[in-house]
Coordinates of C-alpha atoms in Angstrom, one line a residue:
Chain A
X337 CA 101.8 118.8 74.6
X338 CA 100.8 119.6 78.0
X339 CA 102.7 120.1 81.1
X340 CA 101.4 118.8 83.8
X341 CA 101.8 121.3 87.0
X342 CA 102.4 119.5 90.4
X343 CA 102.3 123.3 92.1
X344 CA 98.6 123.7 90.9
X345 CA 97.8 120.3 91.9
X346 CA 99.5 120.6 95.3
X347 CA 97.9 123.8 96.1
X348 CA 94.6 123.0 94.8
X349 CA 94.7 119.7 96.8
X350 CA 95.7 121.4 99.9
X351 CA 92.5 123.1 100.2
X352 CA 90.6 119.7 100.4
X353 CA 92.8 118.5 103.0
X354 CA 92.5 121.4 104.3
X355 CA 88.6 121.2 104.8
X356 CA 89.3 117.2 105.7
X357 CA 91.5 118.3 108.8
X358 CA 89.1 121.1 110.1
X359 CA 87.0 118.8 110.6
X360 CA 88.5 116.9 113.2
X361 CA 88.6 117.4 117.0
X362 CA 92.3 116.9 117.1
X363 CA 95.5 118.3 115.8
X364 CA 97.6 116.4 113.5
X365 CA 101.0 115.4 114.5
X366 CA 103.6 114.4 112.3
X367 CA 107.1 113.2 113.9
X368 CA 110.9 113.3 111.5
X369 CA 113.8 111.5 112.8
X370 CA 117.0 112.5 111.3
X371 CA 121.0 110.7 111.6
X372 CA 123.1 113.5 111.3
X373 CA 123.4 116.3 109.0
X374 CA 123.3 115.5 105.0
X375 CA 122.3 118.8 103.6
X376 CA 120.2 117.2 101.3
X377 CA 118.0 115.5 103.8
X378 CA 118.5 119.1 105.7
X379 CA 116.5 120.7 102.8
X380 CA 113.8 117.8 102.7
X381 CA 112.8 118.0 106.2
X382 CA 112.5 122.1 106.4
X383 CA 109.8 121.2 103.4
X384 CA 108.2 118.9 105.6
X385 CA 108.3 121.3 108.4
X386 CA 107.1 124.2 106.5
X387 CA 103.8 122.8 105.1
X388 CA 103.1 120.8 108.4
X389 CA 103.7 124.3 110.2
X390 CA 100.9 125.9 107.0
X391 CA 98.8 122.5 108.2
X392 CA 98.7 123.3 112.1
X393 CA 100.3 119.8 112.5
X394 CA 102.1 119.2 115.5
X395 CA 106.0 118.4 113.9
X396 CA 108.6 117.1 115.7
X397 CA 112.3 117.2 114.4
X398 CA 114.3 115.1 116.3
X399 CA 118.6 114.9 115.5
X400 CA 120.1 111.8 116.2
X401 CA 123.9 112.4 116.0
X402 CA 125.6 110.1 113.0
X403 CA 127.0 107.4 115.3
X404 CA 123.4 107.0 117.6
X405 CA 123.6 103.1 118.5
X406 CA 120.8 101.6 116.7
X407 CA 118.6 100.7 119.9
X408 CA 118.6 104.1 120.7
X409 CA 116.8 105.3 117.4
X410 CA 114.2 101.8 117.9
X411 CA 113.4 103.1 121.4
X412 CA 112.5 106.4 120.2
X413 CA 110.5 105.0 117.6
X414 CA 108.5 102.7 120.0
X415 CA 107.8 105.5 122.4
X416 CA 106.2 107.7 119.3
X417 CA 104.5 104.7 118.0
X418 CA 102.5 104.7 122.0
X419 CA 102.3 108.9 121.4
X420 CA 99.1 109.8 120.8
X421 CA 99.8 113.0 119.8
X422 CA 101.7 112.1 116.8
X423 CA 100.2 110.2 113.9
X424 CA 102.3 109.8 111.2
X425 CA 106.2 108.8 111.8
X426 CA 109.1 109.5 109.4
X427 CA 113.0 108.3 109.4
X428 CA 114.9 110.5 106.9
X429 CA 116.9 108.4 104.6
X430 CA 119.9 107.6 103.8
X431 CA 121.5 106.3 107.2
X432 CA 124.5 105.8 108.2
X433 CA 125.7 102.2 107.3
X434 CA 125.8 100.8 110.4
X435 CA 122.1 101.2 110.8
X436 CA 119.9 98.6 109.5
X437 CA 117.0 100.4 107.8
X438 CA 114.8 97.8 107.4
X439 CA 114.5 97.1 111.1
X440 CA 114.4 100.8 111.8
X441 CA 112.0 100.7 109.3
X442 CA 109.7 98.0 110.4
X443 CA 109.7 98.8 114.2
X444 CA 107.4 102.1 113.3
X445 CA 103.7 101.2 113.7
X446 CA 102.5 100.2 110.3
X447 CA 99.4 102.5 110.8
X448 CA 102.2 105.6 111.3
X449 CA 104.3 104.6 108.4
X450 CA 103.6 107.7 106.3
X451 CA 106.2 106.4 104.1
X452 CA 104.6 103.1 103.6
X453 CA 107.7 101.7 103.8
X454 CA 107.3 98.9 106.5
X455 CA 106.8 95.2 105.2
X456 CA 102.8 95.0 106.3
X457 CA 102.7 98.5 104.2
X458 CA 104.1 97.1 101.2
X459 CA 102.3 94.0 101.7
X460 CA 98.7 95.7 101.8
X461 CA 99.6 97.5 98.9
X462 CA 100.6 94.3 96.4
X463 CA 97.2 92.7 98.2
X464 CA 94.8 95.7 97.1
X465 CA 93.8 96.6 100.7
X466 CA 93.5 99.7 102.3
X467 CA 97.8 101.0 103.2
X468 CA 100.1 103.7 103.7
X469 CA 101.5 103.7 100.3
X470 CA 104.7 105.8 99.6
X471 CA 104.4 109.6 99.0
X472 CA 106.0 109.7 95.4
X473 CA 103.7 106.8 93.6
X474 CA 100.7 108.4 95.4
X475 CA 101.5 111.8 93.9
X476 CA 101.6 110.5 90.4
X477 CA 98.4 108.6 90.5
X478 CA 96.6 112.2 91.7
X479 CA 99.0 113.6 89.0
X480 CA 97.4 111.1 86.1
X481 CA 94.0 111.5 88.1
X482 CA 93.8 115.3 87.8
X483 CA 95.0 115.3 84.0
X484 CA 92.1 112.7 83.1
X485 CA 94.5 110.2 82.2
X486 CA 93.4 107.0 81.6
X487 CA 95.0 104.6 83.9
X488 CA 92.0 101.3 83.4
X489 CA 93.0 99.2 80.3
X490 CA 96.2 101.2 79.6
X491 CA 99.5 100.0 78.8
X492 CA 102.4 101.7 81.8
X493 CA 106.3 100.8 81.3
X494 CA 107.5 101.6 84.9
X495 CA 111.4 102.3 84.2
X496 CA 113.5 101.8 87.8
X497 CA 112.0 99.4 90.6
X498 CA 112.7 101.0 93.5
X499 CA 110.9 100.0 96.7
X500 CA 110.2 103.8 97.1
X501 CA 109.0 104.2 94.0
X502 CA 108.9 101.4 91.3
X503 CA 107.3 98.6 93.1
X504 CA 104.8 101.1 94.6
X505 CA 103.6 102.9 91.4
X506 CA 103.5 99.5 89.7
X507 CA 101.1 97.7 92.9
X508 CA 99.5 101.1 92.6
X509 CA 98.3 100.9 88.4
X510 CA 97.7 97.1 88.5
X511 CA 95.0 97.6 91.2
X512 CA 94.1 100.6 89.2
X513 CA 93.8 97.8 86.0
X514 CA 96.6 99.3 84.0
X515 CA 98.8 96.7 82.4
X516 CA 102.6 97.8 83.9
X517 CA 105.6 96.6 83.0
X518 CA 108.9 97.0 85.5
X519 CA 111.8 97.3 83.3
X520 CA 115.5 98.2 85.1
X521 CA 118.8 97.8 84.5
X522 CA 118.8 94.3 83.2
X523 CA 115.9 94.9 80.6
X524 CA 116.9 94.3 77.3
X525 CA 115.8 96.2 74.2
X526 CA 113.6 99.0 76.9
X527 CA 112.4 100.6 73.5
X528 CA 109.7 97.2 72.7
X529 CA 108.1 98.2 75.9
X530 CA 108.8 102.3 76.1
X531 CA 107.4 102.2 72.3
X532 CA 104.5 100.3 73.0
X533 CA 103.7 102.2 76.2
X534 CA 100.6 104.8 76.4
X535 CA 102.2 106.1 80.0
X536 CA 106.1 105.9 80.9
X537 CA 106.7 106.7 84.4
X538 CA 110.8 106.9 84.7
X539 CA 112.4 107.2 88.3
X540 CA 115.9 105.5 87.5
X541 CA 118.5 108.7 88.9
X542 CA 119.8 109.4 85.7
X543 CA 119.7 113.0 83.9
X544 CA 118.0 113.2 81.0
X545 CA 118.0 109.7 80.3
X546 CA 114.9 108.9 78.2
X547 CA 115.2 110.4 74.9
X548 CA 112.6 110.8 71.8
X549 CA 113.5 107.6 69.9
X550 CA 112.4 105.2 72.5
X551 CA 109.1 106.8 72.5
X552 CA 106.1 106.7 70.3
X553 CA 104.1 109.9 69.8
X554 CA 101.4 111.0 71.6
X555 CA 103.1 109.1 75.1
X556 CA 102.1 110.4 78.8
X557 CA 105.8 110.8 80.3
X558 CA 106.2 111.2 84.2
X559 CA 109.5 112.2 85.2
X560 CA 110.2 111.2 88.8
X561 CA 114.1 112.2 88.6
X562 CA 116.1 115.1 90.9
X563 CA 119.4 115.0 89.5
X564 CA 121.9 118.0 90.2
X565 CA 124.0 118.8 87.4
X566 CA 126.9 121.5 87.7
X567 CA 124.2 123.0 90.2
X568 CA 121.2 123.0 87.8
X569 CA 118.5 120.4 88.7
X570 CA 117.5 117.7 85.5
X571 CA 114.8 115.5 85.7
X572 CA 115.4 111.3 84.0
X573 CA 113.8 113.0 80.7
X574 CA 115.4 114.5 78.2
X575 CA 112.9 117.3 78.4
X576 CA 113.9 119.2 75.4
X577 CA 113.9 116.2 73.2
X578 CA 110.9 114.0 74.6
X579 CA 108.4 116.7 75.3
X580 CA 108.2 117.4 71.1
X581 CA 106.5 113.8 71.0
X582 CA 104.8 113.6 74.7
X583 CA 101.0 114.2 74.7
X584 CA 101.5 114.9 78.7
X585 CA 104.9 115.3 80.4
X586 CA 106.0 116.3 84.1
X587 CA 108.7 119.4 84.3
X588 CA 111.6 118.8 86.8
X589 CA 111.5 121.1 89.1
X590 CA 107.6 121.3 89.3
X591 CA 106.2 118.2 88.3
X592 CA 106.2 114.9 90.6
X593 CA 108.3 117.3 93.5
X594 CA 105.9 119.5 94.7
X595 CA 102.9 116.0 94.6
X596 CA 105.3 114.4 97.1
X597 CA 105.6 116.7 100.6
X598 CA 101.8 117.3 99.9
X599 CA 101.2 113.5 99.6
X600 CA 103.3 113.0 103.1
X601 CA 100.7 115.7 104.8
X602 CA 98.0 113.6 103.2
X603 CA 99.0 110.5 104.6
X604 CA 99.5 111.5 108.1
X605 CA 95.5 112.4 107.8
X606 CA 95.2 109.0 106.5
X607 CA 97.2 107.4 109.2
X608 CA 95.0 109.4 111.9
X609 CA 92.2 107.7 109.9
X610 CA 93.1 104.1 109.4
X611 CA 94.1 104.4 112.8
X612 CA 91.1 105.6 114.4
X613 CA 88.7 103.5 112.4
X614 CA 90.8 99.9 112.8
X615 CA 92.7 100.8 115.8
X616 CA 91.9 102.2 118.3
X617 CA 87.9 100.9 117.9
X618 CA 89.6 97.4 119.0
X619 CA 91.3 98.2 121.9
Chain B
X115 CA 109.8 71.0 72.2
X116 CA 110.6 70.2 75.8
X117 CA 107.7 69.1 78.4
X118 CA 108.9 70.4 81.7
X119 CA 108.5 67.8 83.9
X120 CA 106.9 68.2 87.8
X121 CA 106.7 65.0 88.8
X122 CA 110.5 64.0 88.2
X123 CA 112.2 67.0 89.8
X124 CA 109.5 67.1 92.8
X125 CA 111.1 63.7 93.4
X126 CA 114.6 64.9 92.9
X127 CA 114.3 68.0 95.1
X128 CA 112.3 65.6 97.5
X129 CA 116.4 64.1 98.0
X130 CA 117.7 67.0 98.6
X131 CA 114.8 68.3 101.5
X132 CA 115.2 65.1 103.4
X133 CA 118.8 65.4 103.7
X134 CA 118.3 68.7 105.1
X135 CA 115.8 67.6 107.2
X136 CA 117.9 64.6 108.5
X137 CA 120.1 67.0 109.5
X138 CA 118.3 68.9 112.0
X139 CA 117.8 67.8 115.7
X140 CA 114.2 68.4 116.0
X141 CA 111.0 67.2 114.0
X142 CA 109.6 69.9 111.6
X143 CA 105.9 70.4 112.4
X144 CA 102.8 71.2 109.7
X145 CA 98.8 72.3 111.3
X146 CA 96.5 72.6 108.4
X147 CA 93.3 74.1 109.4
X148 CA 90.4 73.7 107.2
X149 CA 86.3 74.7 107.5
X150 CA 83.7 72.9 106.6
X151 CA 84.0 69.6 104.4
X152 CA 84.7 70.7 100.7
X153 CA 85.7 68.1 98.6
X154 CA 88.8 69.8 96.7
X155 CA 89.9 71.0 100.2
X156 CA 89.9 67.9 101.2
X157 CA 91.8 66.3 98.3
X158 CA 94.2 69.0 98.5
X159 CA 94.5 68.4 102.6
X160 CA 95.5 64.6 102.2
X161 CA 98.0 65.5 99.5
X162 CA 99.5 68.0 101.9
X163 CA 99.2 64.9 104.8
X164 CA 100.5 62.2 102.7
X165 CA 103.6 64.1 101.5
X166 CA 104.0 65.6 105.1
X167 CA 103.8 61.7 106.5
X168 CA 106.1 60.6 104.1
X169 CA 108.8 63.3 105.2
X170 CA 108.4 62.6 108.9
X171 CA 106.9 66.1 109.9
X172 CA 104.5 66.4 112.4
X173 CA 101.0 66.9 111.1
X174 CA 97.9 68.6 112.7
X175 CA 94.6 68.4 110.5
X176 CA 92.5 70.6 112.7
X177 CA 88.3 71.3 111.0
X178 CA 85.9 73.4 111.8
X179 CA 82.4 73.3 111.2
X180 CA 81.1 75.5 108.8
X181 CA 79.1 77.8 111.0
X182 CA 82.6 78.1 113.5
X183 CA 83.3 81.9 115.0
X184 CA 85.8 83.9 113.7
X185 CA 88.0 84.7 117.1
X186 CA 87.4 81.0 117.5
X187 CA 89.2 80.3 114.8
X188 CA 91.7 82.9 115.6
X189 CA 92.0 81.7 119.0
X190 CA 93.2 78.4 118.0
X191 CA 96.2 80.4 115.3
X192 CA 97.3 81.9 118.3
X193 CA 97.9 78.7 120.3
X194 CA 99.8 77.7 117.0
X195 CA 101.9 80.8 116.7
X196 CA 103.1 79.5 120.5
X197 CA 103.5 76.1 119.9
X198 CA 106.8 75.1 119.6
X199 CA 106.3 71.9 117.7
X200 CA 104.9 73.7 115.3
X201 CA 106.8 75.3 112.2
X202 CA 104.4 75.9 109.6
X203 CA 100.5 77.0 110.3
X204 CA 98.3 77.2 106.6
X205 CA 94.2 77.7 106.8
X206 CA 92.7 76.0 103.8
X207 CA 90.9 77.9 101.6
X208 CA 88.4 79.0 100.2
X209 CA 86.6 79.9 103.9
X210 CA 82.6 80.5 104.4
X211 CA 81.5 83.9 103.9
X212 CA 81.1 84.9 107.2
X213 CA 85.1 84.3 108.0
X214 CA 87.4 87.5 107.0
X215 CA 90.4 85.8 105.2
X216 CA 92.5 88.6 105.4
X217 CA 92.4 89.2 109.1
X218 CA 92.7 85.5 109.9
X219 CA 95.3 84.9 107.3
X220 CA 97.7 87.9 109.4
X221 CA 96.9 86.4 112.7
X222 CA 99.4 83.5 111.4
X223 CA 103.0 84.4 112.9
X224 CA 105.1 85.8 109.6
X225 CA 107.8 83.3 110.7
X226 CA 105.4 80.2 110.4
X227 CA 103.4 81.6 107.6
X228 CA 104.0 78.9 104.9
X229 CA 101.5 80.2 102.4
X230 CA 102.9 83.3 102.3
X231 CA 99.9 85.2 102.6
X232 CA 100.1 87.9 105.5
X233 CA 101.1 91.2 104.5
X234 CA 104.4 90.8 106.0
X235 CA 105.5 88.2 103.7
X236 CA 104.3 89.8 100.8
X237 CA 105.4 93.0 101.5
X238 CA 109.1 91.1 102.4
X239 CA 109.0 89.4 99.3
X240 CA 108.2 92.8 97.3
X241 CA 111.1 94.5 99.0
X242 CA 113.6 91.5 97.7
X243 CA 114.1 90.5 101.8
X244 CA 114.2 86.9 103.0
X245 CA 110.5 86.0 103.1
X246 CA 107.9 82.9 103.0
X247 CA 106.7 83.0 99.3
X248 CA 103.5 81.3 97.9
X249 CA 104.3 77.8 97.1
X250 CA 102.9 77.6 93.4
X251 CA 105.3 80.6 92.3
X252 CA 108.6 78.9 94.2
X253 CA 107.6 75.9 91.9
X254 CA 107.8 77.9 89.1
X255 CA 111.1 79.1 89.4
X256 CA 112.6 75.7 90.3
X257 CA 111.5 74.8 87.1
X258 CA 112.7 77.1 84.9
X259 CA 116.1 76.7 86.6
X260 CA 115.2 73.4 86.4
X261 CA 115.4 73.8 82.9
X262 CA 118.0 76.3 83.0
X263 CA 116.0 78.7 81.0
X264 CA 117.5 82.0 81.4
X265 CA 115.7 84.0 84.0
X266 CA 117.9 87.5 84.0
X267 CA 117.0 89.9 81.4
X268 CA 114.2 87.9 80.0
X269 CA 110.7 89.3 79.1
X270 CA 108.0 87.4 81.5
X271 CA 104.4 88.2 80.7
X272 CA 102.2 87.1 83.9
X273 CA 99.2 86.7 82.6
X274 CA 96.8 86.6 86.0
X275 CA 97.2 89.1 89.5
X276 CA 96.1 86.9 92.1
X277 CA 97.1 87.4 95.5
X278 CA 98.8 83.6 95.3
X279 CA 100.1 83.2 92.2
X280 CA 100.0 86.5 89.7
X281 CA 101.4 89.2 92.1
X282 CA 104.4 86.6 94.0
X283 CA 105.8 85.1 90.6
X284 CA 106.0 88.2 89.3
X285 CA 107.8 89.8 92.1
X286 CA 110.1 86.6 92.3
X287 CA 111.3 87.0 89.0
X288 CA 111.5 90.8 88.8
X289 CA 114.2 90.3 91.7
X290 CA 115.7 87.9 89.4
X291 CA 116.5 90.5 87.0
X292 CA 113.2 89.8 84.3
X293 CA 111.1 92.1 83.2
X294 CA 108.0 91.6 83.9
X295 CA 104.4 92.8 83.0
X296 CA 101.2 91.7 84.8
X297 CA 98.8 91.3 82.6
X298 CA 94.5 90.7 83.1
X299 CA 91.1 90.8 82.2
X300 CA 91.4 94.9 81.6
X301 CA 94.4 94.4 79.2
X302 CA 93.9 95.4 76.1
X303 CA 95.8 93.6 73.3
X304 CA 97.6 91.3 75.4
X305 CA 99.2 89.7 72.3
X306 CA 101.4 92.8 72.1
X307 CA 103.4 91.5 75.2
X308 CA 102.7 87.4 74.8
X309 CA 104.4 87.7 71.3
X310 CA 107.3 89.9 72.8
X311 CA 108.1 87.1 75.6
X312 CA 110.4 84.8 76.4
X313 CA 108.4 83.4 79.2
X314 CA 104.6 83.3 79.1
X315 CA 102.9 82.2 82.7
X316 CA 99.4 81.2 82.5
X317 CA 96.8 81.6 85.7
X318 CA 93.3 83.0 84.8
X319 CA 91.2 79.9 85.6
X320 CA 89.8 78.9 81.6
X321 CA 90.3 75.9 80.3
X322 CA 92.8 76.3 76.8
X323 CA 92.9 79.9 77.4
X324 CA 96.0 80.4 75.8
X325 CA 96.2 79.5 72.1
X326 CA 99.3 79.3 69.5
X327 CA 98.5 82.5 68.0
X328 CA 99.6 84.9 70.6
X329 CA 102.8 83.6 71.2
X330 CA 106.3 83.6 69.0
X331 CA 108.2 80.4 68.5
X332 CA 110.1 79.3 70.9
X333 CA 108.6 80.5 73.8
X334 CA 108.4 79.0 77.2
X335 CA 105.0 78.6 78.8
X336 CA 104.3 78.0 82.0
X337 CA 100.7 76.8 83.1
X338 CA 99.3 77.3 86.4
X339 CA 95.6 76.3 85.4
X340 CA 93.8 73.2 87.0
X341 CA 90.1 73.5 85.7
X342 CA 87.8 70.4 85.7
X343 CA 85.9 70.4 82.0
X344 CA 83.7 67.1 82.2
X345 CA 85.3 65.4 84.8
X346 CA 88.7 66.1 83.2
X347 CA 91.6 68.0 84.1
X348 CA 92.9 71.0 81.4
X349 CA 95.3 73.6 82.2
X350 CA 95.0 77.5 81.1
X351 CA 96.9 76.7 78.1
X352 CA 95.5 75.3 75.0
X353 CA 98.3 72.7 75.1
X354 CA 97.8 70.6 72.1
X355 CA 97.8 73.6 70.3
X356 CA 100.6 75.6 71.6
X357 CA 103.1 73.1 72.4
X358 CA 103.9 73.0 68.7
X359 CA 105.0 76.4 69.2
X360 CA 106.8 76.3 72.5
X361 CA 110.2 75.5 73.7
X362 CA 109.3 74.6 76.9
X363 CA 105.8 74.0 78.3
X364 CA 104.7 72.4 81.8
X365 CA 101.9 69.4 80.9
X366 CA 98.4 69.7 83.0
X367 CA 98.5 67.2 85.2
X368 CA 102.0 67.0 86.2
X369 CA 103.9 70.3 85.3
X370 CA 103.0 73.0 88.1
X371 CA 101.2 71.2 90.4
X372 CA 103.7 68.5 91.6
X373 CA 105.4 70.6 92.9
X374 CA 102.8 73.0 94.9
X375 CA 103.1 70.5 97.5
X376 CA 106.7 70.0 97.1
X377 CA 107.5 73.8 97.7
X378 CA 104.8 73.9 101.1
X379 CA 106.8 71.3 102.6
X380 CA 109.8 73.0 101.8
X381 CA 108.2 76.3 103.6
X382 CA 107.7 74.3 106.5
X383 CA 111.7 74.2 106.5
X384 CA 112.1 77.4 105.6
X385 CA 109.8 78.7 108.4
X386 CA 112.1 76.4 110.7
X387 CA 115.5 77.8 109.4
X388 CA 114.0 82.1 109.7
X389 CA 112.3 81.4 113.0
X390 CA 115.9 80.0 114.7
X391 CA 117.9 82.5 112.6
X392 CA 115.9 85.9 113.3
X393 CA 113.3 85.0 116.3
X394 CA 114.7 82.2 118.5
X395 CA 117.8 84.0 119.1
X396 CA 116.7 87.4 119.8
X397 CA 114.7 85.9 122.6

C-alpha cells in the first residue's frame, strides 16, 4: 500500500508555478471576500493568504459584516471583475442565508472564477473546453497524475455529487476517458459499484465511512473528507480498515488538503492566462 | 415486453403545451438558422417548421451560404437575442469547418437558448438549477415517467458522452436521484455495468450496437440511435434481438425521436416562461 502525500506533491508543484509566474511581467493578484466570521472559513482564508503572500500575489481580504445587503457584496464583485490588478476572485462559503450564492456566484467574471463555480465554469468543464475547474477535483487528478495512476480505460465510483466536488471530478475523468460512476445517497447496493471500482474517490462528509468490505483489493482510494471528531480530524475512509486492502490511499490530514490551496494559487495563474490569451486580445 | 411509445405521448403532451400556450397573451416565437443546404438539416428544419406551424409560434428559417462569415453569422444572433418576438434562437448543425460552433453556439442569449448548448445551460443544468436542457434527453425522461419506470435509486448506464445527449441525460437523471455511469469507446468491459442496470441508454451512432447478451432480463433500454443502413432506418440497439430481453424498449422509428421535436417546442415555452420570470422583470 502506498500513501499518497499531497505535502510532497504541493511543494514539489510549487516550484513549477513558481518558475510559470517569474516569468511574467506582472504580479498576480488574488482577491477573498468573506460574510462574517465562521472560524472555520477564518482558518481557510489565512491558508490562502499565506501561500499567496510565499507567491508574491497581490491578496486582498475583504470582511463583509454578516447582514451586508446582497447588492453590496455584487457591486464589490463587479468593481474587482474591471480590477486589473486582481485575477482570480473568491467568495468564502457558507453565506449567510439571506444571500443567494448562485447569483453571488455568477456575477464574478467567469475568467476570475478560481473556484470554477459559475454556471459558464461548470458548463466548459461538462463540454471538455478549456475552464476554471474547482480546486479540490483538480488536486486529485494531479494527485492520480503524480502516482502514475491510470485514469484512461479505468473504472472510477465517485461517492457524493457535490457541485464542488462530485460533479467536477466526475466531468474531470470522463474527459480524461475513465468510466465514472456518481453514486449518493439514494444509490442502492454502493458495494456493486465500489467492488467493481479500480479508483474510489469518496467526498460525502461522513467519518470514516467507507470500510474494507465494500472494497475489492488492490483499489486506489481518495479520501476527500475533513471531518472533526471530539477535536481529532477523520477523513470519509475508514483508514485503518481500508488501507490493509487499498493499493493507493490519500491520508486525512495530508492527502487531498494540502492539493487544494495549491490548486487555488494555480488557477489564479490560469485565470491571468485564459484571460490574457481570450480576453483581453478581443477587446 | 413493453414498446415505449413516442409517437402517442408526443401527441398527448402536444394537449397539454397548447393549453399552456393558449394561455399566454403573446405568440411564442422560434428562428432556426441553418448553413448551407444539407439534406438531413433540411429534413430536420421542416420537421421543426411543421410542428412549430401547427402550434401557432412564430417561425424564422433564416440560411446562410456555405462560405458565410463568422461575425456575420453572429451579428444576425445578436439581433435575435434583442428581438422580442423571438423566444427560442437554435443554429442547425453540423456547420462548415470554417464556423467555430462553440463560440457561435454562446453568442445565443442563455434565456433563448433552446438547444441547451451554451455553457450557461449546461453548467445550470449540472448544478441541478432551472436551465434549458437538450431536447433528446428531456424526451427521455418523459418517457420513462411516461412509463412510470422508477427513476430514483435506479442504476442508469449512459452508454455515449456527447455534448447533446450523453453528458445532459446523465446529469438529468443524477438530479433525479439514479446513479449513473457514463460509459464510451475507452470503457473496458462495459458489460460489467449494462448487466448491473436497470436502465440502459443507447447513443454511440452503430447500427444494432447493443446486443441481448450484455444486458439482464428485464431491463429497460432506451435508444437514441438514428443510423441509415441501405436506405433504412436502425437504432443503436440490436432491437430484434434485445427486446426479447427487455421490459421496456423505445422502437427506431418512433421511440426517441418523436419526441425531439416535441421537447424543442416545449423549450421554446420554457425559454418564454425564464426569460419573464428572471430577465423581464429585473429590467
Amino acid at each position: 500500500m502506498v500513501e499518497m502525500n499531497g505535502k510532497k506533491l504541493r511543494d514539489e508543484l510549487l516550484i513549477g508555478l513558481r518558475e510559470k509566474i517569474d516569468k511574467l511581467d506582472k504580479q498576480l493578484g488574488l482577491a477573498v471576500i468573506q460574510v462574517g466570521n465562521d472560524e472555520a472559513s477564518n482558518v481557510y482564508v489565512r491558508q490562502k493568504e499565506k501561500m499567496a503572500n510565499e507567491l508574491g500575489y497581490k491578496f486582498i481580504h475583504k470582511i463583509f459584516k454578516d447582514n451586508v445587503e446582497q447588492e453590496t457584496l455584487l457591486k464589490y464583485i463587479k468593481k474587482l471583475n474591471k480590477d486589473e490588478t486582481i485575477d482570480g476572485i473568491l467568495v468564502q462559503m457558507p453565506l449567510p442565508k439571506h444571500l443567494d450564492s448562485s447569483i453571488i456566484q455568477n456575477t464574478i467574471d467567469s475568467y476570475k472564477d478560481v473556484d470554477g463555480l459559475t454556471f459558464i465554469n461548470a458548463g466548459r468543464l461538462v463540454q471538455g473546453m478549456p475552464a476554471l475547474v474547482p480546486c479540490t477535483p483538480k488536486g486529485i487528478v494531479d494527485l492520480l497524475d503524480k502516482y502514475k495512476i491510470k485514469i484512461e480505460g479505468s473504472q472510477v465510483v465517485v461517492i457524493g455529487r457535490s457541485v464542488l466536488v462530485g460533479k467536477p471530478i466526475a466531468n474531470l475523468l470522463t474527459n480524461r476517458n475513465a468510466s465514472v460512476t456518481i453514486c449518493h445517497s439514494k444509490t442502492r447496493n454502493i458495494e456493486i459499484y465500489t467492488k467493481n471500482a479500480d479508483i474510489v474517490i469518496v467526498a460525502v462528509g461522513k467519518a470514516k465511512y467507507l470500510k474494507k468490505e465494500t472494497i475489492k483489493p488492490g483499489t486506489v482510494i481518495i479520501d476527500v473528507g475533513i471531518n472533526r471528531v471530539n477535536g481529532k480530524l477523520h477523513g470519509d475512509v475508514d483508514y485503518d480498515n481500508v488501507s490493509e486492502l487499498a493499493s493507493y490511499i490519500t491520508p486525512v490530514p495530508g492527502g487531498v488538503g494540502p492539493m487544494t490551496v495549491y490548486e487555488l494559487m494555480h488557477n489564479v495563474y490560469t485565470a491571468h492566462y485564459l484571460r490574457s490569451k481570450y480576453v483581453k486580445n478581443k477587446k
